[in-house]
Short mmCIF file of C-alpha atoms in Angstrom, two decimals:
data_model
loop_
_atom_site.label_atom_id
_atom_site.label_comp_id
_atom_site.label_asym_id
_atom_site.label_seq_id
_atom_site.Cartn_x
_atom_site.Cartn_y
_atom_site.Cartn_z
CA MET A 3 145.43 -63.81 -205.96
CA GLY A 4 145.10 -60.33 -207.40
CA SER A 5 142.99 -59.25 -210.20
CA ILE A 6 144.46 -59.38 -213.87
CA THR A 7 143.87 -56.12 -215.83
CA ARG A 8 143.35 -55.29 -219.25
CA ARG A 9 146.05 -53.53 -219.26
CA ARG A 10 147.96 -56.34 -217.74
CA LEU A 11 146.51 -58.13 -220.85
CA GLY A 12 148.46 -55.39 -222.52
CA ALA A 13 151.23 -58.08 -223.12
CA LEU A 14 149.58 -59.93 -225.82
CA GLY A 15 150.39 -56.97 -227.98
CA ALA A 16 148.19 -54.44 -229.90
CA GLY A 17 148.53 -57.21 -233.14
CA PHE A 18 145.87 -59.08 -230.36
CA GLY A 19 143.78 -56.45 -229.87
CA LEU A 20 142.25 -57.35 -226.74
CA ALA A 21 140.51 -54.05 -226.36
CA THR A 22 140.05 -52.54 -229.16
CA ALA A 23 137.90 -54.53 -231.64
CA GLY A 24 133.72 -54.26 -231.65
CA PRO A 25 130.89 -56.04 -233.31
CA ALA A 26 132.02 -55.02 -237.18
CA ALA A 27 135.44 -56.60 -236.12
CA ALA A 28 133.85 -60.17 -235.14
CA GLN A 29 131.95 -60.20 -238.04
CA ALA A 30 134.84 -59.84 -240.07
CA TRP A 31 136.77 -62.33 -237.65
CA PRO A 32 139.75 -63.17 -237.97
CA SER A 33 141.37 -59.71 -239.28
CA ARG A 34 144.56 -60.07 -237.55
CA ALA A 35 146.69 -62.30 -235.40
CA VAL A 36 144.94 -64.25 -233.20
CA ALA A 37 146.49 -65.51 -229.40
CA LEU A 38 145.88 -69.26 -228.37
CA VAL A 39 146.88 -69.01 -224.82
CA VAL A 40 148.02 -72.11 -222.98
CA PRO A 41 147.71 -71.72 -219.58
CA PHE A 42 150.82 -73.58 -218.81
CA VAL A 43 154.37 -73.56 -219.49
CA PRO A 44 155.64 -75.28 -222.72
CA GLY A 45 155.46 -78.75 -223.14
CA GLY A 46 152.29 -80.46 -221.80
CA SER A 47 149.84 -82.01 -223.23
CA ALA A 48 147.75 -78.42 -223.68
CA ASP A 49 151.04 -76.65 -225.40
CA VAL A 50 151.35 -80.54 -227.51
CA ILE A 51 147.91 -80.23 -229.49
CA GLY A 52 147.79 -76.46 -229.38
CA ARG A 53 150.85 -76.10 -231.23
CA PRO A 54 149.56 -77.90 -234.50
CA LEU A 55 146.23 -76.90 -233.75
CA ALA A 56 147.47 -73.21 -234.38
CA GLN A 57 149.37 -74.38 -237.58
CA HIS A 58 145.90 -75.83 -238.68
CA LEU A 59 144.09 -73.04 -237.70
CA SER A 60 146.14 -70.45 -239.75
CA THR A 61 146.02 -72.08 -242.67
CA THR A 62 142.46 -72.78 -242.05
CA PHE A 63 141.68 -68.81 -241.91
CA GLY A 64 144.76 -67.07 -243.49
CA GLN A 65 145.73 -65.03 -240.53
CA SER A 66 148.25 -65.89 -237.79
CA PHE A 67 147.21 -68.46 -234.50
CA VAL A 68 150.12 -67.80 -231.83
CA VAL A 69 150.68 -69.66 -228.94
CA ASP A 70 151.03 -67.46 -225.96
CA ASN A 71 151.98 -70.22 -222.30
CA ARG A 72 150.64 -67.91 -219.57
CA GLY A 73 151.33 -70.18 -216.98
CA GLY A 74 150.65 -69.68 -213.03
CA ALA A 75 148.77 -70.86 -210.58
CA ASN A 76 147.58 -74.38 -211.85
CA GLY A 77 146.27 -72.60 -214.70
CA ASN A 78 144.26 -70.15 -213.71
CA VAL A 79 146.26 -66.94 -214.90
CA GLY A 80 146.14 -67.31 -218.25
CA THR A 81 142.43 -69.13 -217.72
CA HIS A 82 141.98 -65.63 -216.34
CA ALA A 83 143.16 -63.16 -218.78
CA VAL A 84 140.67 -64.85 -221.55
CA THR A 85 138.25 -64.32 -219.37
CA ARG A 86 138.94 -60.67 -219.23
CA ALA A 87 139.11 -60.82 -223.01
CA GLU A 88 136.91 -58.70 -225.38
CA PRO A 89 134.88 -61.22 -227.37
CA ASP A 90 135.95 -60.46 -230.68
CA GLY A 91 137.37 -64.08 -231.23
CA GLN A 92 141.63 -62.53 -231.19
CA VAL A 93 141.80 -64.05 -227.90
CA LEU A 94 141.00 -67.80 -227.37
CA LEU A 95 142.01 -70.35 -224.93
CA VAL A 96 143.61 -74.13 -225.19
CA THR A 97 143.57 -75.43 -221.98
CA THR A 98 143.16 -79.03 -219.84
CA ASN A 99 140.38 -79.66 -217.43
CA GLY A 100 142.08 -78.41 -214.48
CA PRO A 101 141.64 -74.59 -215.18
CA ILE A 102 138.06 -75.47 -216.22
CA SER A 103 136.75 -78.07 -213.60
CA THR A 104 138.41 -79.15 -210.78
CA ASN A 105 140.25 -75.87 -209.74
CA THR A 106 136.95 -74.93 -208.60
CA LEU A 107 136.88 -77.66 -206.32
CA LEU A 108 140.91 -77.01 -205.26
CA PHE A 109 141.20 -73.33 -204.88
CA ARG A 110 139.94 -71.75 -201.58
CA ARG A 111 139.54 -68.41 -203.98
CA MET A 112 139.35 -68.08 -207.89
CA PRO A 113 139.07 -65.27 -210.06
CA TYR A 114 136.27 -66.58 -212.51
CA ASN A 115 133.99 -69.11 -212.83
CA PRO A 116 134.44 -71.33 -215.89
CA LEU A 117 131.18 -72.47 -216.56
CA THR A 118 129.63 -68.58 -216.87
CA ASN A 119 132.99 -66.99 -217.87
CA LEU A 120 134.31 -68.85 -220.44
CA THR A 121 132.51 -69.81 -223.97
CA PRO A 122 132.96 -73.70 -225.01
CA ILE A 123 133.87 -74.25 -228.58
CA ALA A 124 135.24 -77.94 -228.81
CA LEU A 125 136.78 -80.93 -227.03
CA LEU A 126 139.87 -81.90 -228.46
CA SER A 127 141.53 -85.04 -226.54
CA ASP A 128 141.65 -86.72 -223.75
CA LEU A 129 144.67 -88.98 -222.02
CA PRO A 130 144.35 -91.29 -219.09
CA VAL A 131 146.58 -91.59 -216.11
CA ILE A 132 148.74 -94.65 -215.67
CA LEU A 133 149.83 -96.55 -212.63
CA VAL A 134 153.14 -97.59 -212.28
CA ALA A 135 156.13 -99.39 -210.20
CA ARG A 136 159.87 -99.62 -209.78
CA ARG A 137 160.57 -102.92 -211.37
CA ASP A 138 162.01 -104.02 -207.87
CA ALA A 139 159.08 -103.13 -206.24
CA PRO A 140 157.17 -106.10 -204.23
CA TYR A 141 154.54 -106.70 -206.55
CA ALA A 142 154.11 -107.14 -209.99
CA SER A 143 150.54 -106.51 -210.57
CA LEU A 144 147.55 -103.88 -209.53
CA ARG A 145 145.81 -107.35 -207.55
CA ASP A 146 149.38 -107.93 -205.96
CA MET A 147 149.70 -104.20 -205.20
CA LEU A 148 146.38 -103.94 -203.47
CA ALA A 149 146.84 -107.13 -201.20
CA TYR A 150 150.49 -105.91 -200.34
CA ALA A 151 149.13 -102.27 -199.12
CA LYS A 152 146.24 -103.78 -197.63
CA ALA A 153 148.66 -105.63 -195.58
CA ASN A 154 151.29 -102.98 -195.18
CA PRO A 155 148.78 -99.90 -194.27
CA GLY A 156 150.90 -96.37 -195.31
CA LYS A 157 154.09 -98.05 -196.25
CA ILE A 158 153.78 -97.34 -199.94
CA ASN A 159 155.09 -94.07 -200.95
CA CYS A 160 152.84 -92.71 -204.20
CA GLY A 161 154.68 -90.20 -206.28
CA VAL A 162 152.73 -87.47 -208.05
CA PRO A 163 153.37 -84.64 -210.05
CA ALA A 164 151.65 -81.75 -208.00
CA THR A 165 149.19 -81.56 -205.18
CA GLY A 166 145.87 -81.31 -206.91
CA ALA A 167 147.05 -82.05 -210.48
CA LEU A 168 144.72 -85.18 -211.92
CA GLY A 169 147.71 -87.80 -210.96
CA HIS A 170 147.13 -86.68 -207.26
CA LEU A 171 143.16 -87.29 -207.68
CA ALA A 172 143.69 -90.28 -208.84
CA ALA A 173 146.40 -91.40 -206.08
CA GLU A 174 143.10 -90.37 -204.18
CA LEU A 175 140.32 -91.81 -206.01
CA LEU A 176 142.30 -95.12 -206.18
CA ARG A 177 142.77 -94.54 -202.09
CA ARG A 178 139.35 -94.47 -201.97
CA ARG A 179 138.10 -97.17 -204.34
CA ALA A 180 140.19 -99.88 -203.10
CA GLY A 181 140.11 -98.95 -199.43
CA ILE A 182 144.24 -98.76 -199.14
CA ASP A 183 146.02 -96.58 -197.16
CA LEU A 184 148.75 -95.20 -199.53
CA THR A 185 151.47 -92.31 -198.55
CA ILE A 186 151.13 -89.81 -201.17
CA VAL A 187 154.09 -87.49 -202.05
CA PRO A 188 153.69 -84.33 -204.48
CA PHE A 189 156.53 -83.28 -206.29
CA ARG A 190 157.14 -80.42 -208.37
CA GLY A 191 156.38 -81.38 -211.77
CA GLY A 192 155.75 -84.90 -213.58
CA ALA A 193 159.61 -85.10 -214.46
CA THR A 194 160.85 -84.71 -210.76
CA ALA A 195 158.44 -87.40 -209.67
CA ALA A 196 159.46 -89.66 -212.64
CA THR A 197 163.11 -89.04 -211.61
CA GLY A 198 161.96 -89.81 -207.97
CA LEU A 199 160.29 -93.15 -209.12
CA LEU A 200 163.56 -94.34 -210.44
CA SER A 201 166.30 -92.92 -208.05
CA GLY A 202 164.37 -94.77 -205.28
CA THR A 203 162.26 -92.02 -203.81
CA VAL A 204 159.08 -93.22 -204.05
CA GLU A 205 158.28 -97.12 -204.88
CA MET A 206 154.51 -96.20 -207.32
CA ALA A 207 153.88 -92.97 -209.08
CA ILE A 208 150.66 -92.30 -210.70
CA ASP A 209 150.55 -89.46 -213.76
CA LEU A 210 149.34 -88.87 -217.30
CA VAL A 211 150.35 -91.91 -219.68
CA PRO A 212 153.47 -89.76 -221.58
CA ALA A 213 155.54 -89.09 -218.29
CA TYR A 214 156.00 -92.96 -218.19
CA GLN A 215 155.72 -94.42 -221.67
CA THR A 216 159.41 -94.48 -222.69
CA HIS A 217 160.38 -95.68 -218.90
CA ILE A 218 157.38 -98.59 -219.66
CA GLN A 219 158.63 -99.59 -223.25
CA ALA A 220 162.55 -98.89 -222.22
CA GLY A 221 161.70 -101.78 -219.20
CA THR A 222 162.65 -99.47 -215.93
CA VAL A 223 159.35 -99.41 -214.80
CA ARG A 224 156.66 -101.30 -214.62
CA ALA A 225 153.00 -100.63 -215.79
CA LEU A 226 150.37 -101.79 -212.90
CA GLY A 227 147.36 -100.65 -214.42
CA VAL A 228 145.99 -97.50 -216.90
CA ALA A 229 143.06 -95.54 -215.60
CA ALA A 230 140.86 -95.48 -218.62
CA THR A 231 137.85 -98.53 -219.45
CA GLU A 232 139.43 -99.72 -222.18
CA PRO A 233 143.32 -100.91 -223.24
CA LEU A 234 145.77 -98.40 -224.97
CA ALA A 235 146.93 -98.53 -228.31
CA ALA A 236 150.52 -96.82 -227.45
CA LEU A 237 151.00 -99.40 -224.46
CA PRO A 238 149.33 -102.47 -225.40
CA GLY A 239 150.36 -104.48 -222.21
CA ALA A 240 149.22 -101.95 -219.77
CA GLU A 241 145.50 -103.31 -218.56
CA PRO A 242 142.94 -101.09 -217.14
CA ILE A 243 142.37 -100.59 -213.87
CA ALA A 244 138.60 -101.04 -213.88
CA SER A 245 139.23 -104.87 -215.05
CA GLN A 246 141.30 -105.85 -212.33
CA GLY A 247 139.20 -105.52 -209.42
CA LEU A 248 137.95 -101.55 -209.40
CA PRO A 249 135.33 -101.56 -212.23
CA GLY A 250 134.68 -98.28 -213.67
CA PHE A 251 137.84 -96.61 -212.50
CA GLU A 252 138.78 -93.86 -214.41
CA ALA A 253 140.99 -90.88 -214.28
CA ILE A 254 140.98 -89.09 -217.49
CA GLY A 255 142.75 -85.66 -218.11
CA TRP A 256 141.86 -83.70 -221.61
CA THR A 257 141.72 -80.65 -223.65
CA ALA A 258 139.67 -78.15 -225.25
CA ILE A 259 139.26 -74.78 -227.10
CA LEU A 260 137.23 -72.06 -225.19
CA GLY A 261 136.65 -68.50 -225.88
CA PRO A 262 135.55 -65.39 -223.61
CA PRO A 263 132.16 -64.91 -222.76
CA GLY A 264 129.87 -63.68 -224.93
CA LEU A 265 132.01 -64.82 -228.12
CA PRO A 266 129.54 -64.28 -231.41
CA ALA A 267 127.81 -67.96 -232.20
CA GLY A 268 129.52 -67.35 -236.15
CA ILE A 269 133.09 -67.10 -234.49
CA VAL A 270 131.95 -70.37 -232.30
CA GLN A 271 130.83 -72.21 -235.51
CA LYS A 272 133.72 -71.17 -237.20
CA VAL A 273 136.25 -72.40 -234.76
CA ASN A 274 134.61 -75.32 -233.66
CA GLU A 275 134.27 -76.96 -237.18
CA ALA A 276 137.84 -75.75 -238.32
CA ALA A 277 138.74 -77.56 -234.97
CA ASN A 278 136.76 -80.91 -235.82
CA ARG A 279 138.36 -80.77 -239.52
CA PHE A 280 141.82 -80.55 -237.35
CA LEU A 281 140.85 -84.10 -235.29
CA GLN A 282 140.12 -85.83 -238.72
CA LYS A 283 143.46 -85.27 -240.46
CA PRO A 284 145.52 -88.40 -240.50
CA GLU A 285 148.84 -86.89 -238.82
CA THR A 286 146.50 -85.34 -236.12
CA ARG A 287 145.55 -88.95 -235.56
CA THR A 288 148.78 -90.40 -235.32
CA MET A 289 150.71 -87.96 -232.93
CA LEU A 290 147.88 -88.84 -230.31
CA ASP A 291 147.59 -92.40 -231.05
CA ALA A 292 151.71 -92.67 -230.43
CA VAL A 293 150.91 -90.76 -226.99
CA GLY A 294 147.67 -92.87 -225.82
CA SER A 295 145.40 -89.49 -226.52
CA ARG A 296 141.81 -90.40 -227.94
CA LEU A 297 140.55 -87.55 -230.73
CA LEU A 298 137.25 -85.99 -229.35
CA GLY A 299 135.68 -83.11 -230.85
CA GLY A 300 132.25 -82.66 -231.12
CA THR A 301 129.76 -79.58 -230.33
CA PRO A 302 130.12 -76.54 -227.55
CA GLU A 303 127.28 -78.34 -225.60
CA ALA A 304 129.26 -81.45 -225.23
CA LEU A 305 131.89 -79.20 -223.95
CA ALA A 306 129.99 -77.32 -221.32
CA ARG A 307 128.67 -80.94 -220.55
CA ARG A 308 131.68 -82.46 -219.84
CA MET A 309 132.85 -79.36 -218.10
CA GLN A 310 129.97 -79.92 -215.60
CA ALA A 311 130.52 -83.96 -215.46
CA GLU A 312 134.24 -83.35 -214.53
CA VAL A 313 132.88 -81.26 -211.37
CA ALA A 314 130.30 -83.86 -209.95
CA ILE A 315 133.36 -86.47 -210.50
CA TRP A 316 135.49 -85.39 -208.59
CA ARG A 317 133.87 -83.15 -206.08
CA PRO A 318 133.40 -86.06 -203.07
CA VAL A 319 137.07 -87.24 -203.79
CA ILE A 320 138.84 -83.82 -203.36
CA ALA A 321 136.08 -83.13 -200.49
CA ASP A 322 137.24 -86.32 -198.72
CA ALA A 323 140.94 -85.36 -199.26
CA ARG A 324 140.54 -82.05 -198.41
CA ILE A 325 143.05 -80.69 -200.93
CA THR A 326 143.09 -77.05 -201.27
CA LEU A 327 145.54 -74.35 -202.83
CA GLU A 328 145.54 -70.94 -202.57
#
């Protein structure tokens, strides 16, 4: 993967001032428009929370905060851009956990180290994956599926949104924890995986809750279990996998806001406090509750710990499954 130069970062524009501001600008922050880089195409969970957060930050600080979607390499392209930005607070990152944790385990070569090349600011939200099956599958519960899988090794085709996506890791974790043999089928995105399930290409699928929420509510697919330790208010009929014979089973996606390395403590504190206030707004809670997300918030130190813990959780799963990305 080629390096991303400061010249190429200039696509954010002089208005975002990637390489022009010094310590004085940091003291006066924000003195002009701020870029919130989301390292994925529009529509994902980071984008969903990033846009209302940008509006809240714009109102709070009296300057425009503009979402800049920079997809590529499972989030590495946009994240790498932020690691090379000036530490003046004019470029920040709103991302899911992949580019700042599990990508270090998946990619043969990483252009940055998320634990040293980024400044944690705040956790935002988290969201579990859900295991679903077609209505005509020969099992109606997780326990039935596990019994069927053990009696029919490799017969269940399980769709996941992409190689290395959280749904893929959750499927590998399920295979490992339950001692079953699944045929895991990666698709090119959550929408195509859902189409594959509905059309019969696969009979089971695992992805973040919003990918199948409407299908579950419409009765076109059946929820076998949610990979959280507690039920979700958004899907009251979906039992936790942890309560169905696999105690402690979790596969949680989460979002966070970070900055480039060396971001001044004063800016970190300002953004952290504003992000926590955003999460306390009733409309934010309503938005996240509707898709099964939980509000998080907290300190930069809590985010740093979460990043490190995520690596420890998935390291043995990824190593055992031998998942690698280029």
